[in-house]
């Protein structure tokens, strides 16, 4: 998701988005551990999306 879209979201929406991203990150890590991860670049994408969401959330406080 683009940073411009994240900045326009409310704090509650950002927190929910961050929670969803963390769940996705967990699932990808479990797939990597069991050798089922076919697209390893997804880990990097999720990690960066988490950083973007945290950045946008920091500006809301």
Tab-separated table of C-alpha atoms in Angstrom:
chain	number	residue	atom	x	y	z
A	1	UNK	CA	0.000	0.000	0.000
A	2	UNK	CA	1.222	3.480	-0.821
A	3	UNK	CA	2.235	5.838	2.004
A	4	UNK	CA	-0.212	8.467	0.733
A	5	UNK	CA	-3.087	6.043	1.246
A	6	UNK	CA	-1.901	5.188	4.734
A	7	UNK	CA	-1.620	8.810	5.845
A	8	UNK	CA	-5.260	9.391	4.909
A	9	UNK	CA	-6.460	6.546	7.162
A	10	UNK	CA	-7.550	7.069	10.757
A	11	UNK	CA	-5.487	5.784	13.683
A	12	UNK	CA	-7.901	2.903	14.296
A	13	UNK	CA	-7.761	1.834	10.659
A	14	UNK	CA	-3.964	1.955	10.756
A	15	UNK	CA	-3.847	-0.182	13.881
A	16	UNK	CA	-6.103	-2.768	12.249
A	17	UNK	CA	-3.990	-2.701	9.077
A	18	UNK	CA	-0.845	-3.161	11.174
A	19	UNK	CA	-2.404	-6.124	12.962
A	20	UNK	CA	-3.323	-7.723	9.630
A	21	UNK	CA	0.208	-7.212	8.338
A	22	UNK	CA	1.718	-8.810	11.438
A	23	UNK	CA	-0.529	-11.850	11.017
A	24	UNK	CA	0.524	-12.102	7.383
A	25	UNK	CA	4.186	-11.811	8.403
A	26	UNK	CA	3.745	-14.590	10.953
A	27	UNK	CA	2.116	-16.868	8.388
A	28	UNK	CA	4.900	-16.209	5.883
A	29	UNK	CA	7.550	-16.963	8.514
A	30	UNK	CA	5.843	-20.251	9.319
A	31	UNK	CA	5.734	-21.141	5.617
A	32	UNK	CA	9.425	-20.318	5.316
A	33	UNK	CA	10.233	-22.511	8.300
A	34	UNK	CA	8.421	-25.486	6.830
A	35	UNK	CA	9.831	-24.950	3.349
A	36	UNK	CA	6.479	-24.102	1.763
A	37	UNK	CA	7.215	-20.475	0.898
A	38	UNK	CA	7.259	-20.145	-2.886
A	39	UNK	CA	7.678	-16.380	-3.045
A	40	UNK	CA	10.351	-15.253	-0.565
A	41	UNK	CA	10.057	-11.640	-1.718
A	42	UNK	CA	6.715	-11.481	0.105
A	43	UNK	CA	8.553	-11.354	3.451
A	44	UNK	CA	10.387	-8.224	2.387
A	45	UNK	CA	7.199	-6.599	1.079
A	46	UNK	CA	5.312	-7.229	4.315
A	47	UNK	CA	8.205	-5.989	6.431
A	48	UNK	CA	8.301	-2.736	4.474
A	49	UNK	CA	4.522	-2.353	4.635
A	50	UNK	CA	4.723	-2.706	8.425
A	51	UNK	CA	7.342	0.055	8.522
A	52	UNK	CA	5.137	2.306	6.383
A	53	UNK	CA	2.127	1.706	8.629
A	54	UNK	CA	4.166	2.471	11.751
A	55	UNK	CA	5.468	5.663	10.154
A	56	UNK	CA	1.948	6.820	9.283
A	57	UNK	CA	0.681	5.877	12.746
A	58	UNK	CA	3.463	7.872	14.387
A	59	UNK	CA	2.259	11.013	12.668
A	60	UNK	CA	-1.271	10.533	14.056
A	61	UNK	CA	-0.275	10.873	17.721
